[in-house]
Amino acid sequence: MSSAARFGLAVTLSIALFITLMGRLFYLQIVHGESFRERARISFVGHERIPARRGLIKDAAGRVLASNQASHQLTVTPFYLGKEREAVVTRLAQLLSLNQQEVDELNARIDEGLVKDRWAPIVVRRELVSEACPFDGASLELLESPARRLTCGRCGLRYEPIDPKAVFCPIDRGRLTWHGVDDGQHGDDHVHASCNKCGRGFVTAPVCPNDGQLLTVDEQNLGCPVCKRTFSDEVASLQAQLYTLPGVELHTSFRREYPFRYDGAHVIGYMNRVTREDREREPGVYELTDMRGRRGVEDAAEAFLRGAPGEALFLKGARGKRLEESELKKLIQDVEFRRSIPGDEVWLTLDMQLQREVKRAFRYYKSGAAVVVDAKTGGVLAMYSKPGFDPNIWSGRLTKDVWEETQANPYSPLLNKALTTYAPGSTYKIVTSIAGLEEGIITPDMTIHCPGHYEYGGRRFHCHNRSGHGPVNMIQALKYSCDVYFYRVGEMLGMDTLARYGHAFGFGEPTGVEISEREGRVPTRAWHTKNSPNGYQPGFVLSTAIGQGDLMASSLQVARAFAALANGGRVLKMHLVKRRVDEHGHTVYEAPVEVVKTIDAAPQHMALVREGLVRVVNDPDGTASDSALDSVVIAGKTGTAESAESRPGVSPEIARWLKEDHAWFAAYAPAEDPQIVVVVFVEHGGSGSKTAAPIAQRIIRSWLRLAPRPPSAALDPEPPDHGGDEDALGDGEDEAP
């Protein structure tokens, strides 16, 4: 190629490149110039985590036991305020009705933030008003006509207008106290009033009686049906102005609310902030500020209740203003927002009406537990432990005073006594009876003489009736709860044979209930050899035969054993969760009736023990004869377990309480076709027949009164208690005079 040709080619290529470059510049600056100028305004693209709505917890009838309340807070980032700081603070003061002191405090915190960390958000206000009353949590209602509230911009006091001739408070009809100003000429004039009942203030003119400032008028269109206060929707007002306020952010999260408070706290549980251990155990699931379930169903069903968080994309300009949604769509195309997935609803087998009746039956006792289970399915209809606690207080709003008071409470409010193990006392005699019959050691007619004590190994083991029962057969031994009879049967059986039958009834094993429980203990010779100070001693079997010594069982384990006896030998898996429902209303899990094992015992032997339990309650000389009902035949067994203990530094009253025995009563009804099993445990309650059995009787009577229960029976939660009628035990129950 000649030099002239090469020069021509170079010129052509240069012209082509120049035209291409100019075309590209025209495309960027003219055709899409506005778009790129908008992009240049963007300070950064952010990803905002959208929390998932936690699944509700409901009882068997659909009553909400754990709900979600939206919680809103407002923050401001000092770096983005710049020259607009004064305007932003002034606008926030107007929107949130901040008084001068609050404005001064906010400015001081902004100044401090600019020095220490100008990127760190400052909380302007927590718990902004939106859908729920900030005083009692009730859902706010739209008022037919807006209410007027008068606010002083200097002192922040709020008033409502009132007629100067009014005598009673327009809110609650309490008598008003009028306050006036003596001008030296006209005497006292009615200027403002206060209501001692609701605590509100009223004025006859728009002037603050505290500092003389002119009051500003704020129209409010939301009202609380419980406390009758009125509000404006702060969240809605802020959202409408958010894009004009640089550095201001509105954050929304969900706070757990428990409307029935103490009634089922141990079963339902509570929420609190995640720990480092939580995040390490489940990496990527939780963020630092997340909450998770603690105790009860909140903990056990955490994986199903928490749902999955979503993610939203947002853009901020150079001044920290979040861009409008319309601007966002123009600037970024085909952006997918990942929505949050709500957690499953968890429906329980619990019947809150029955649960409340159980609580009421316990009102005269300081400490204990009761369970009610379905004898045919293993569903837990009620599970109550006293004393309790308020899960609303423990869900992130726990104070030091409450913590110290709880720790100092000798009755252990946080302990679920229904799933804690204790010596079950004579309720265990059903196991000893079946073991003796099955092993051929005793027959229905065989009698053992009870002189009131039993001599064994050089020791005297007493019967609870020191004068003795005389010759008794098995049914009579159950009816009278004769210890000597069962001492003898236990001796003939031996420790390991008796332990084998204890395990057959499910003692010493988990019941399968979803929430945390203790397994209990059925001691054997090997266990005693390893754990007892002097190794195994022959007398240990006597204590085990009557449900004492080192035998340990929970109320729910006792209930499962009695259910197995009542239903023909089926040891059922106990369960609290009835079903789970997803966000679309579809049932994703239904709890089956699970038979863990079957007791290999002759039907006639089971029938004999059941007859003995009927006699306990329904014969005039049975140990629980005072707890019989005319309307239904109850079968049951009393139990009293020695449990004297001592604790240093307790009051004389507590020291006396600790010396008492534990009281038990286990029963099922109706005896001819068992539907429910009721087990009552009263810690240091004394006699099972005098203390625990009457409680069970009241529970069974309540169950009869409530059945059949319509599936949507209305039941209002207890109103929030603002002090005054909760006792020292912390669960709002009345104590015996």
JSON list of C-alpha atoms in Angstrom, two decimals, residues 1-15:
[
{"chain": "A", "resi": 1, "resn": "MET", "atom": "CA", "xyz": [0.00, 0.00, 0.00]},
{"chain": "A", "resi": 2, "resn": "SER", "atom": "CA", "xyz": [1.32, 3.41, -0.95]},
{"chain": "A", "resi": 3, "resn": "SER", "atom": "CA", "xyz": [1.93, 6.11, 1.58]},
{"chain": "A", "resi": 4, "resn": "ALA", "atom": "CA", "xyz": [-0.93, 8.18, 0.11]},
{"chain": "A", "resi": 5, "resn": "ALA", "atom": "CA", "xyz": [-3.34, 5.27, 0.58]},
{"chain": "A", "resi": 6, "resn": "ARG", "atom": "CA", "xyz": [-2.17, 4.70, 4.14]},
{"chain": "A", "resi": 7, "resn": "PHE", "atom": "CA", "xyz": [-2.67, 8.39, 4.91]},
{"chain": "A", "resi": 8, "resn": "GLY", "atom": "CA", "xyz": [-6.18, 8.30, 3.47]},
{"chain": "A", "resi": 9, "resn": "LEU", "atom": "CA", "xyz": [-7.08, 5.23, 5.57]},
{"chain": "A", "resi": 10, "resn": "ALA", "atom": "CA", "xyz": [-5.78, 6.91, 8.72]},
{"chain": "A", "resi": 11, "resn": "VAL", "atom": "CA", "xyz": [-7.82, 10.03, 8.02]},
{"chain": "A", "resi": 12, "resn": "THR", "atom": "CA", "xyz": [-10.93, 7.93, 7.39]},
{"chain": "A", "resi": 13, "resn": "LEU", "atom": "CA", "xyz": [-10.50, 6.01, 10.64]},
{"chain": "A", "resi": 14, "resn": "SER", "atom": "CA", "xyz": [-9.89, 9.22, 12.59]},
{"chain": "A", "resi": 15, "resn": "ILE", "atom": "CA", "xyz": [-13.05, 10.78, 11.17]}
]
